[in-house]
Amino acid sequence: MRGGSSEAAALDAADPLKSKRDLFHLPADIIYLDGNSLGPAPKSAFAELEQAARVEWAEGLIRSWNTAGWFVLTDTLGDRLGRVIGAEPGETVVTDTTSINIFKALHAALTLRPDRRAILAERDSFPTDLYIAEGVAASRAGVELRLASDNDALASMIDSDTAVVLVNHVDYRSGALRSMADLTARAHASGAVVVWDLCHSAGIVPIEVNAADADFAVGCTYKYLNGGPGAPAFIFAARRHHDHLAQPLSGWWAHAAPFAMENAYRPASGIRRLLCGTQPILSLRALKAALEVLDDVDLTLIRDKSLALTRLFMELAEPVCREFGARIITPRRDAQRGSQVAITHERAYAVVQALIARGVIGDFRVPDIMRFGFAPLYLRYRDVVEAAAALHHVLKTEAWRDPKFATPAQVT
Ligand SMILES: *Cc1c(COP(=O)(O)O)cnc(C)c1O
């Protein structure tokens, strides 16, 4: 049988990434398909946190800002992450949250295009992107937020009034992947700047921000980058913009000489101008361990396996969905999807809860979407086969009808 367990075993045996699974702590009896929301803990993160807390903080105290490299972690980790997204050293910092970095990037972009008044985004963008864009528009005279009904409409709405386009590289609901080079070229042809949100592509899709001529990019590190809950996010700005960068969160970490303690703000040169204040060093250290896991991994191997895993899952889930009133909404064409499979079902929340009760962890997004993320560093082909079988079981037995699966928790 196509996708049977013997075929999966053969694929697992031949998998060039198979040794990576052991680098992660994965709870027993769980198939984890939610690495697109919160990646699992790299085992090395525990020792890294122990070192940062017990040795550098407890023993080193204030000295560790200098002696343990704390003050420049935003940059050293930024460069490490920059490699994953195709940036040059000095173009990326790890700092703050994605929401805050969107705020800074939009302001910086608007300042680069002072004669233009529109921020353009997709109506179905991840909500925080829209909320932040609303806030930015409200705080700058004459600036307005314009929303496109979908990604095609977005491209056609770019005009001489557009200062900046804010776009999600991978749609968080459907898992659809956008062409960074094409949309960036389209925006540049109209004189607009683009801010790419890489939350659902960083660490899983090979990204070339510079080859695509991107202006700004932001993203989180707790999803496919496995940096830990609430791990600091990143922001990239192309070097050509560095001399003209301006953002309103002009805190002392973005000052040219923070410890000169001057009364007036003087911007740092380079990418540090996008920092604000003191960063969570312990969280950064867990992220350091997570990025080290990626250091020697070829992103094209991750991409090849990611596509194979999602393709296999869709192949196995398709007939099940057809039989039980569910529908796969993720693009089937490899070039058009990230690393998640999204399936709609009238009672999607309950179905996901029933799957979690069977040890298959995915998540739910309103109104009716189940999401299953496939992370090649720790998932096996046999996990895909078992997850599809669990979906079949839950839909066929209607296990999801159990009342205990009906009420949504605070985080879905
Ligand atoms: C996860 C995600 C975010 C999260 O933003 P935070 O500031 O980290 O809460 C933002 N944008 C997109 C597209 C996301 O997927």
Tab-separated table of C-alpha atoms and ligand atoms in Angstrom:
chain	number	residue	atom	x	y	z
A	1	MET	CA	0.000	0.000	0.000
A	2	ARG	CA	1.260	3.471	-0.885
A	3	GLY	CA	2.267	5.168	2.326
A	4	GLY	CA	2.162	1.896	4.240
A	5	SER	CA	4.343	1.336	7.254
A	6	SER	CA	6.989	-0.711	5.425
A	7	GLU	CA	7.389	2.024	2.851
A	8	ALA	CA	7.636	4.586	5.654
A	9	ALA	CA	10.285	2.474	7.390
A	10	ALA	CA	12.339	2.410	4.191
A	11	LEU	CA	12.045	6.175	3.792
A	12	ASP	CA	13.090	6.687	7.415
A	13	ALA	CA	16.096	4.412	7.014
A	14	ALA	CA	17.271	6.413	3.989
A	15	ASP	CA	16.552	9.827	5.532
A	16	PRO	CA	19.713	12.017	5.557
A	17	LEU	CA	18.294	13.991	8.518
A	18	LYS	CA	17.409	10.982	10.675
A	19	SER	CA	20.200	11.586	13.207
A	20	LYS	CA	18.783	15.031	14.081
A	21	ARG	CA	15.734	13.686	15.910
A	22	ASP	CA	17.910	12.636	18.814
A	23	LEU	CA	18.932	16.278	19.357
A	24	PHE	CA	15.419	17.085	20.595
A	25	HIS	CA	13.523	16.177	23.727
A	26	LEU	CA	10.282	14.639	22.507
A	27	PRO	CA	7.774	13.311	25.054
A	28	ALA	CA	7.066	9.583	24.750
A	29	ASP	CA	3.992	8.457	22.807
A	30	ILE	CA	3.448	11.763	21.100
A	31	ILE	CA	3.539	12.705	17.443
A	32	TYR	CA	4.234	16.399	17.469
A	33	LEU	CA	2.702	18.250	14.541
A	34	ASP	CA	2.658	21.682	16.139
A	35	GLY	CA	6.248	22.788	15.619
A	36	ASN	CA	4.715	25.591	13.524
A	37	SER	CA	3.368	27.043	16.789
A	38	LEU	CA	5.986	26.042	19.361
A	39	GLY	CA	9.006	23.970	18.418
A	40	PRO	CA	10.214	21.251	20.832
A	41	ALA	CA	13.174	21.733	23.157
A	42	PRO	CA	16.626	20.999	21.742
A	43	LYS	CA	18.354	18.881	24.428
A	44	SER	CA	21.368	21.198	24.325
A	45	ALA	CA	19.166	24.099	25.470
A	46	PHE	CA	19.058	22.670	29.016
A	47	ALA	CA	22.843	22.826	29.435
A	48	GLU	CA	22.930	26.246	27.812
A	49	LEU	CA	20.303	27.575	30.258
A	50	GLU	CA	22.102	25.951	33.175
A	51	GLN	CA	25.379	27.607	32.145
A	52	ALA	CA	23.734	31.002	31.618
A	53	ALA	CA	21.855	30.897	34.944
A	54	ARG	CA	24.160	29.051	37.348
A	55	VAL	CA	27.532	30.171	36.076
A	56	GLU	CA	27.185	33.427	34.158
A	57	TRP	CA	24.373	35.001	36.144
A	58	ALA	CA	24.914	33.455	39.583
A	59	GLU	CA	28.724	33.591	39.624
A	60	GLY	CA	29.623	36.113	36.945
A	61	LEU	CA	26.954	38.638	37.882
A	62	ILE	CA	27.271	42.030	36.179
A	63	ARG	CA	30.653	41.060	34.715
A	64	SER	CA	28.952	38.639	32.354
A	65	TRP	CA	27.610	41.448	30.164
A	66	ASN	CA	31.192	41.756	28.943
A	67	THR	CA	32.803	38.409	29.724
A	68	ALA	CA	30.002	36.110	28.528
A	69	GLY	CA	29.094	38.059	25.393
A	70	TRP	CA	25.642	39.023	26.710
A	71	PHE	CA	25.685	42.547	25.307
A	72	VAL	CA	26.278	41.435	21.717
A	73	LEU	CA	24.072	38.314	21.715
A	74	THR	CA	21.489	40.251	19.671
A	75	ASP	CA	24.111	40.556	16.931
A	76	THR	CA	25.913	37.215	17.195
A	77	LEU	CA	22.623	35.326	17.144
A	78	GLY	CA	21.354	37.714	14.467
A	79	ASP	CA	24.231	36.734	12.196
A	80	ARG	CA	23.674	33.064	12.886
A	81	LEU	CA	20.012	33.440	12.023
A	82	GLY	CA	20.902	35.642	9.062
A	83	ARG	CA	22.552	32.661	7.409
A	84	VAL	CA	19.233	30.792	7.581
A	85	ILE	CA	17.387	33.591	5.733
A	86	GLY	CA	20.069	34.536	3.221
A	87	ALA	CA	21.268	37.742	4.906
A	88	GLU	CA	24.838	39.024	5.172
A	89	PRO	CA	26.447	39.369	8.611
A	90	GLY	CA	25.406	42.685	10.173
A	91	GLU	CA	21.972	42.772	8.572
A	92	THR	CA	19.934	40.897	11.219
A	93	VAL	CA	19.434	41.244	14.967
A	94	VAL	CA	17.546	38.978	17.338
A	95	THR	CA	15.416	41.178	19.587
A	96	ASP	CA	11.968	41.962	20.969
A	97	THR	CA	8.881	40.253	19.530
A	98	THR	CA	7.636	39.922	15.992
A	99	SER	CA	4.833	42.371	16.792
A	100	ILE	CA	7.302	44.999	18.020
A	101	ASN	CA	9.614	44.359	15.082
A	102	ILE	CA	6.730	44.864	12.645
A	103	PHE	CA	6.112	48.195	14.364
A	104	LYS	CA	9.733	49.250	13.911
A	105	ALA	CA	9.954	47.975	10.321
A	106	LEU	CA	6.759	49.745	9.227
A	107	HIS	CA	7.887	53.039	10.727
A	108	ALA	CA	11.324	52.664	9.141
A	109	ALA	CA	9.721	51.870	5.775
A	110	LEU	CA	7.346	54.865	5.972
A	111	THR	CA	10.291	57.114	6.764
A	112	LEU	CA	12.059	55.845	3.637
A	113	ARG	CA	9.000	56.836	1.566
A	114	PRO	CA	7.842	60.136	3.115
A	115	ASP	CA	5.801	61.198	0.073
A	116	ARG	CA	3.597	58.117	0.104
A	117	ARG	CA	0.719	57.412	2.449
A	118	ALA	CA	-0.423	53.799	2.180
A	119	ILE	CA	0.506	50.692	4.122
A	120	LEU	CA	-0.774	47.721	2.141
A	121	ALA	CA	-1.523	44.342	3.733
A	122	GLU	CA	-3.724	41.303	3.261
A	123	ARG	CA	-7.061	41.192	5.046
A	124	ASP	CA	-6.361	37.604	6.160
A	125	SER	CA	-2.869	38.342	7.363
A	126	PHE	CA	-1.917	37.122	10.831
A	127	PRO	CA	-3.932	39.472	13.089
A	128	THR	CA	-1.048	41.015	15.018
A	129	ASP	CA	0.421	42.256	11.726
A	130	LEU	CA	-2.817	44.096	11.018
A	131	TYR	CA	-3.255	45.388	14.557
A	132	ILE	CA	0.260	46.826	14.546
A	133	ALA	CA	-0.222	48.296	11.071
A	134	GLU	CA	-3.432	49.959	12.292
A	135	GLY	CA	-1.560	51.436	15.228
A	136	VAL	CA	1.279	52.695	13.032
A	137	ALA	CA	-1.161	54.267	10.558
A	138	ALA	CA	-3.054	55.965	13.392
A	139	SER	CA	0.138	57.483	14.757
A	140	ARG	CA	1.377	59.072	11.502
A	141	ALA	CA	-0.511	61.950	9.945
A	142	GLY	CA	-1.937	61.127	6.541
A	143	VAL	CA	-0.937	57.456	6.609
A	144	GLU	CA	-3.645	54.842	6.044
A	145	LEU	CA	-3.862	51.064	6.047
A	146	ARG	CA	-5.301	49.478	2.899
A	147	LEU	CA	-6.337	45.848	2.901
A	148	ALA	CA	-6.337	43.456	-0.038
A	149	SER	CA	-8.822	40.574	-0.221
A	150	ASP	CA	-6.083	38.063	-1.061
A	151	ASN	CA	-2.480	37.765	-2.199
A	152	ASP	CA	-3.213	38.290	-5.918
A	153	ALA	CA	-5.228	41.395	-5.112
A	154	LEU	CA	-2.367	42.601	-2.942
A	155	ALA	CA	0.048	42.595	-5.875
A	156	SER	CA	-2.381	44.445	-8.120
A	157	MET	CA	-3.153	47.095	-5.490
A	158	ILE	CA	0.469	48.283	-5.235
A	159	ASP	CA	0.613	51.769	-6.771
A	160	SER	CA	2.447	55.091	-6.586
A	161	ASP	CA	0.732	55.814	-3.278
A	162	THR	CA	2.044	52.656	-1.597
A	163	ALA	CA	4.872	53.310	0.822
A	164	VAL	CA	5.128	49.780	2.208
A	165	VAL	CA	3.699	46.326	1.624
A	166	LEU	CA	3.453	44.064	4.680
A	167	VAL	CA	3.129	40.431	3.697
A	168	ASN	CA	3.239	36.982	5.320
A	169	HIS	CA	5.674	34.690	3.474
A	170	VAL	CA	3.540	31.667	4.412
A	171	ASP	CA	-0.149	32.074	5.197
A	172	TYR	CA	-0.686	30.908	8.783
A	173	ARG	CA	-4.045	29.363	7.972
A	174	SER	CA	-3.695	27.642	4.588
A	175	GLY	CA	0.068	27.172	4.588
A	176	ALA	CA	0.341	28.826	1.136
A	177	LEU	CA	3.854	30.073	0.303
A	178	ARG	CA	4.365	33.353	-1.578
A	179	SER	CA	7.154	34.126	-4.013
A	180	MET	CA	9.414	36.591	-2.241
A	181	ALA	CA	11.315	37.581	-5.389
A	182	ASP	CA	8.194	38.174	-7.512
A	183	LEU	CA	6.227	40.262	-5.019
A	184	THR	CA	9.304	42.255	-4.009
A	185	ALA	CA	10.059	43.027	-7.674
A	186	ARG	CA	6.444	44.056	-8.204
A	187	ALA	CA	6.586	46.414	-5.200
A	188	HIS	CA	9.942	47.880	-6.196
A	189	ALA	CA	8.660	48.539	-9.723
A	190	SER	CA	6.127	50.879	-8.096
A	191	GLY	CA	8.695	52.383	-5.756
A	192	ALA	CA	7.319	50.676	-2.615
A	193	VAL	CA	9.240	48.964	0.175
A	194	VAL	CA	8.350	45.445	1.415
A	195	VAL	CA	8.298	44.037	4.947
A	196	TRP	CA	8.274	40.231	4.879
A	197	ASP	CA	6.889	38.348	7.871
A	198	LEU	CA	8.811	35.060	7.939
A	199	CYS	CA	7.179	33.553	11.044
A	200	HIS	CA	6.027	30.439	9.198
A	201	SER	CA	9.002	30.053	6.884
A	202	ALA	CA	12.175	30.833	8.849
A	203	GLY	CA	14.078	27.610	9.505
A	204	ILE	CA	11.870	25.477	7.273
A	205	VAL	CA	11.918	27.082	3.798
A	206	PRO	CA	15.281	28.088	2.277
A	207	ILE	CA	15.002	31.885	2.211
A	208	GLU	CA	17.220	34.287	0.281
A	209	VAL	CA	16.273	37.774	1.459
A	210	ASN	CA	19.149	39.391	-0.395
A	211	ALA	CA	18.774	37.413	-3.606
A	212	ALA	CA	15.094	38.424	-3.544
A	213	ASP	CA	16.133	42.048	-2.897
A	214	ALA	CA	13.941	42.207	0.230
A	215	ASP	CA	13.971	45.466	2.209
A	216	PHE	CA	12.910	44.320	5.676
A	217	ALA	CA	12.041	40.977	7.199
A	218	VAL	CA	10.806	39.980	10.635
A	219	GLY	CA	9.915	36.669	12.209
A	220	CYS	CA	9.647	34.690	15.379
A	221	THR	CA	12.057	32.055	16.614
A	222	TYR	CA	9.774	29.866	18.721
A	223	LYS	CA	8.097	28.127	15.772
A	224	TYR	CA	10.248	26.146	13.309
A	225	LEU	CA	13.440	27.603	14.820
A	226	ASN	CA	12.688	25.878	18.162
A	227	GLY	CA	13.951	28.767	20.315
A	228	GLY	CA	11.517	28.187	23.185
A	229	PRO	CA	8.256	29.772	24.386
A	230	GLY	CA	8.397	33.537	23.852
A	231	ALA	CA	11.942	33.398	22.439
A	232	PRO	CA	13.045	36.777	21.052
A	233	ALA	CA	12.182	37.495	17.436
A	234	PHE	CA	14.425	38.806	14.636
A	235	ILE	CA	14.506	41.753	12.278
A	236	PHE	CA	16.475	42.100	9.058
A	237	ALA	CA	17.131	45.302	7.135
A	238	ALA	CA	19.005	45.300	3.833
A	239	ARG	CA	22.321	47.079	4.157
A	240	ARG	CA	21.381	49.667	1.526
A	241	HIS	CA	18.827	51.064	4.007
A	242	HIS	CA	21.085	51.211	7.062
A	243	ASP	CA	22.161	54.847	6.773
A	244	HIS	CA	18.528	55.950	6.522
A	245	LEU	CA	16.992	53.763	9.209
A	246	ALA	CA	14.705	55.562	11.640
A	247	GLN	CA	12.300	53.977	14.093
A	248	PRO	CA	10.483	55.543	17.044
A	249	LEU	CA	11.523	53.041	19.750
A	250	SER	CA	14.829	54.839	20.062
A	251	GLY	CA	16.007	53.210	23.249
A	252	TRP	CA	19.517	53.200	24.597
A	253	TRP	CA	20.493	49.911	22.978
A	254	ALA	CA	19.978	51.664	19.631
A	255	HIS	CA	22.208	54.565	20.677
A	256	ALA	CA	25.627	55.118	19.108
A	257	ALA	CA	27.264	54.977	22.567
A	258	PRO	CA	24.905	53.514	25.197
A	259	PHE	CA	27.366	53.847	28.051
A	260	ALA	CA	28.303	57.432	27.241
A	261	MET	CA	24.952	58.146	28.938
A	262	GLU	CA	24.354	61.186	26.769
A	263	ASN	CA	21.169	63.189	27.206
A	264	ALA	CA	20.211	63.163	23.561
A	265	TYR	CA	19.590	60.259	21.234
A	266	ARG	CA	22.237	59.611	18.603
A	267	PRO	CA	21.438	56.576	16.466
A	268	ALA	CA	23.817	53.630	16.358
A	269	SER	CA	25.169	52.859	12.930
A	270	GLY	CA	24.071	49.676	11.234
A	271	ILE	CA	21.467	47.141	12.273
A	272	ARG	CA	21.724	47.905	16.017
A	273	ARG	CA	19.613	50.952	15.277
A	274	LEU	CA	16.672	48.535	15.273
A	275	LEU	CA	17.246	47.506	18.887
A	276	CYS	CA	15.472	49.196	21.775
A	277	GLY	CA	16.406	48.133	25.326
A	278	THR	CA	17.853	45.344	27.470
A	279	GLN	CA	17.143	41.874	26.132
A	280	PRO	CA	16.128	38.620	27.911
A	281	ILE	CA	19.495	36.879	28.048
A	282	LEU	CA	18.190	33.556	29.369
A	283	SER	CA	15.723	33.277	26.483
A	284	LEU	CA	18.410	34.279	24.021
A	285	ARG	CA	20.593	31.452	25.339
A	286	ALA	CA	17.938	28.805	24.694
A	287	LEU	CA	17.687	30.223	21.189
A	288	LYS	CA	21.462	30.005	20.813
A	289	ALA	CA	21.273	26.255	21.428
A	290	ALA	CA	18.441	25.936	18.931
A	291	LEU	CA	20.320	27.841	16.222
A	292	GLU	CA	23.415	25.681	16.789
A	293	VAL	CA	21.334	22.656	15.814
A	294	LEU	CA	20.712	24.318	12.456
A	295	ASP	CA	24.304	25.463	11.918
A	296	ASP	CA	25.423	22.378	10.026
A	297	VAL	CA	22.115	21.530	8.364
A	298	ASP	CA	21.579	22.128	4.681
A	299	LEU	CA	18.243	23.950	4.345
A	300	THR	CA	17.582	22.236	1.027
A	301	LEU	CA	17.552	18.864	2.833
A	302	ILE	CA	14.999	20.276	5.252
A	303	ARG	CA	12.921	21.598	2.378
A	304	ASP	CA	13.049	18.325	0.420
A	305	LYS	CA	11.924	16.305	3.415
A	306	SER	CA	9.330	18.885	4.456
A	307	LEU	CA	7.711	18.660	1.026
A	308	ALA	CA	7.867	14.858	1.095
A	309	LEU	CA	6.234	14.733	4.548
A	310	THR	CA	3.426	17.150	3.672
A	311	ARG	CA	2.901	15.431	0.306
A	312	LEU	CA	2.628	12.021	1.998
A	313	PHE	CA	0.245	13.353	4.656
A	314	MET	CA	-2.018	14.942	2.034
A	315	GLU	CA	-2.007	11.754	-0.030
A	316	LEU	CA	-3.075	9.685	2.972
A	317	ALA	CA	-5.526	12.255	4.355
A	318	GLU	CA	-7.229	13.084	1.048
A	319	PRO	CA	-9.518	10.020	0.806
A	320	VAL	CA	-10.245	10.260	4.544
A	321	CYS	CA	-11.259	13.890	4.207
A	322	ARG	CA	-13.437	13.150	1.213
A	323	GLU	CA	-15.264	10.443	3.112
A	324	PHE	CA	-15.871	12.408	6.311
A	325	GLY	CA	-16.691	15.953	5.259
A	326	ALA	CA	-13.256	17.505	5.676
A	327	ARG	CA	-11.215	19.380	3.072
A	328	ILE	CA	-7.506	20.041	2.568
A	329	ILE	CA	-7.003	23.748	1.835
A	330	THR	CA	-3.208	23.693	1.514
A	331	PRO	CA	-1.798	24.075	-2.023
A	332	ARG	CA	-0.824	20.713	-3.566
A	333	ARG	CA	1.907	22.223	-5.721
A	334	ASP	CA	5.250	21.999	-3.952
A	335	ALA	CA	6.353	25.508	-4.895
A	336	GLN	CA	3.218	26.961	-3.340
A	337	ARG	CA	3.267	25.581	0.178
A	338	GLY	CA	5.279	25.942	3.354
A	339	SER	CA	5.451	23.053	5.815
A	340	GLN	CA	1.950	22.728	7.212
A	341	VAL	CA	-1.192	21.008	6.033
A	342	ALA	CA	-4.467	22.736	6.852
A	343	ILE	CA	-7.757	20.865	6.821
A	344	THR	CA	-11.201	22.349	7.321
A	345	HIS	CA	-13.978	20.506	9.155
A	346	GLU	CA	-17.190	21.795	10.678
A	347	ARG	CA	-16.077	20.620	14.116
A	348	ALA	CA	-12.364	21.189	13.624
A	349	TYR	CA	-11.713	22.185	17.239
A	350	ALA	CA	-13.215	18.973	18.622
A	351	VAL	CA	-11.415	16.837	16.020
A	352	VAL	CA	-8.065	18.371	17.009
A	353	GLN	CA	-8.805	17.751	20.693
A	354	ALA	CA	-9.696	14.114	19.970
A	355	LEU	CA	-6.429	13.744	18.040
A	356	ILE	CA	-4.453	15.273	20.905
A	357	ALA	CA	-6.119	12.794	23.263
A	358	ARG	CA	-4.673	10.059	21.007
A	359	GLY	CA	-1.209	11.629	21.147
A	360	VAL	CA	-1.245	13.434	17.803
A	361	ILE	CA	-0.749	17.126	18.535
A	362	GLY	CA	-1.891	19.665	15.978
A	363	ASP	CA	-3.812	22.878	16.540
A	364	PHE	CA	-6.970	24.752	15.632
A	365	ARG	CA	-7.520	28.163	14.075
A	366	VAL	CA	-10.867	29.900	13.727
A	367	PRO	CA	-13.256	29.348	12.171
A	368	ASP	CA	-12.852	25.703	11.139
A	369	ILE	CA	-9.204	24.919	10.458
A	370	MET	CA	-6.997	22.129	11.802
A	371	ARG	CA	-3.298	22.739	11.256
A	372	PHE	CA	-0.607	20.080	11.125
A	373	GLY	CA	2.981	21.293	10.936
A	374	PHE	CA	5.737	18.986	9.661
A	375	ALA	CA	9.238	19.627	10.945
A	376	PRO	CA	11.855	17.443	9.203
A	377	LEU	CA	14.468	17.661	11.967
A	378	TYR	CA	12.501	15.435	14.316
A	379	LEU	CA	9.583	13.901	12.428
A	380	ARG	CA	9.702	10.542	10.709
A	381	TYR	CA	7.725	9.245	7.755
A	382	ARG	CA	6.219	6.664	10.114
A	383	ASP	CA	4.875	9.536	12.235
A	384	VAL	CA	3.057	10.838	9.167
A	385	VAL	CA	1.508	7.438	8.491
A	386	GLU	CA	0.413	7.118	12.124
A	387	ALA	CA	-0.985	10.665	12.230
A	388	ALA	CA	-3.050	10.049	9.106
A	389	ALA	CA	-4.329	6.788	10.624
A	390	ALA	CA	-5.286	8.656	13.814
A	391	LEU	CA	-7.185	11.238	11.767
A	392	HIS	CA	-8.989	8.416	9.992
A	393	HIS	CA	-9.865	6.790	13.313
A	394	VAL	CA	-11.138	9.998	14.945
A	395	LEU	CA	-13.322	10.912	11.968
A	396	LYS	CA	-14.628	7.398	11.408
A	397	THR	CA	-15.492	6.666	15.033
A	398	GLU	CA	-16.671	10.247	15.584
A	399	ALA	CA	-14.595	10.246	18.763
A	400	TRP	CA	-14.657	14.032	18.470
A	401	ARG	CA	-18.322	14.038	19.544
A	402	ASP	CA	-17.281	13.474	23.161
A	403	PRO	CA	-18.517	16.582	25.052
A	404	LYS	CA	-15.128	16.997	26.708
A	405	PHE	CA	-13.718	18.120	23.356
A	406	ALA	CA	-16.349	20.795	22.768
A	407	THR	CA	-15.216	23.840	24.728
A	408	PRO	CA	-12.227	25.788	23.431
A	409	ALA	CA	-9.413	26.498	25.895
A	410	GLN	CA	-7.779	29.925	26.126
A	411	VAL	CA	-5.027	28.954	23.679
A	412	THR	CA	-6.224	26.820	20.775
B	1	LIG	C1	3.294	33.634	15.141
B	1	LIG	C2	3.167	34.871	14.319
B	1	LIG	C3	3.350	36.135	14.890
B	1	LIG	C4	3.579	36.264	16.369
B	1	LIG	O1	3.911	37.524	16.806
B	1	LIG	P1	4.425	37.709	18.334
B	1	LIG	O2	4.739	39.120	18.435
B	1	LIG	O3	5.571	36.768	18.511
B	1	LIG	O4	3.319	37.279	19.240
B	1	LIG	C5	3.282	37.240	14.042
B	1	LIG	N1	3.052	37.107	12.716
B	1	LIG	C6	2.851	35.884	12.145
B	1	LIG	C7	2.620	35.760	10.688
B	1	LIG	C8	2.896	34.740	12.941
B	1	LIG	O5	2.686	33.547	12.396
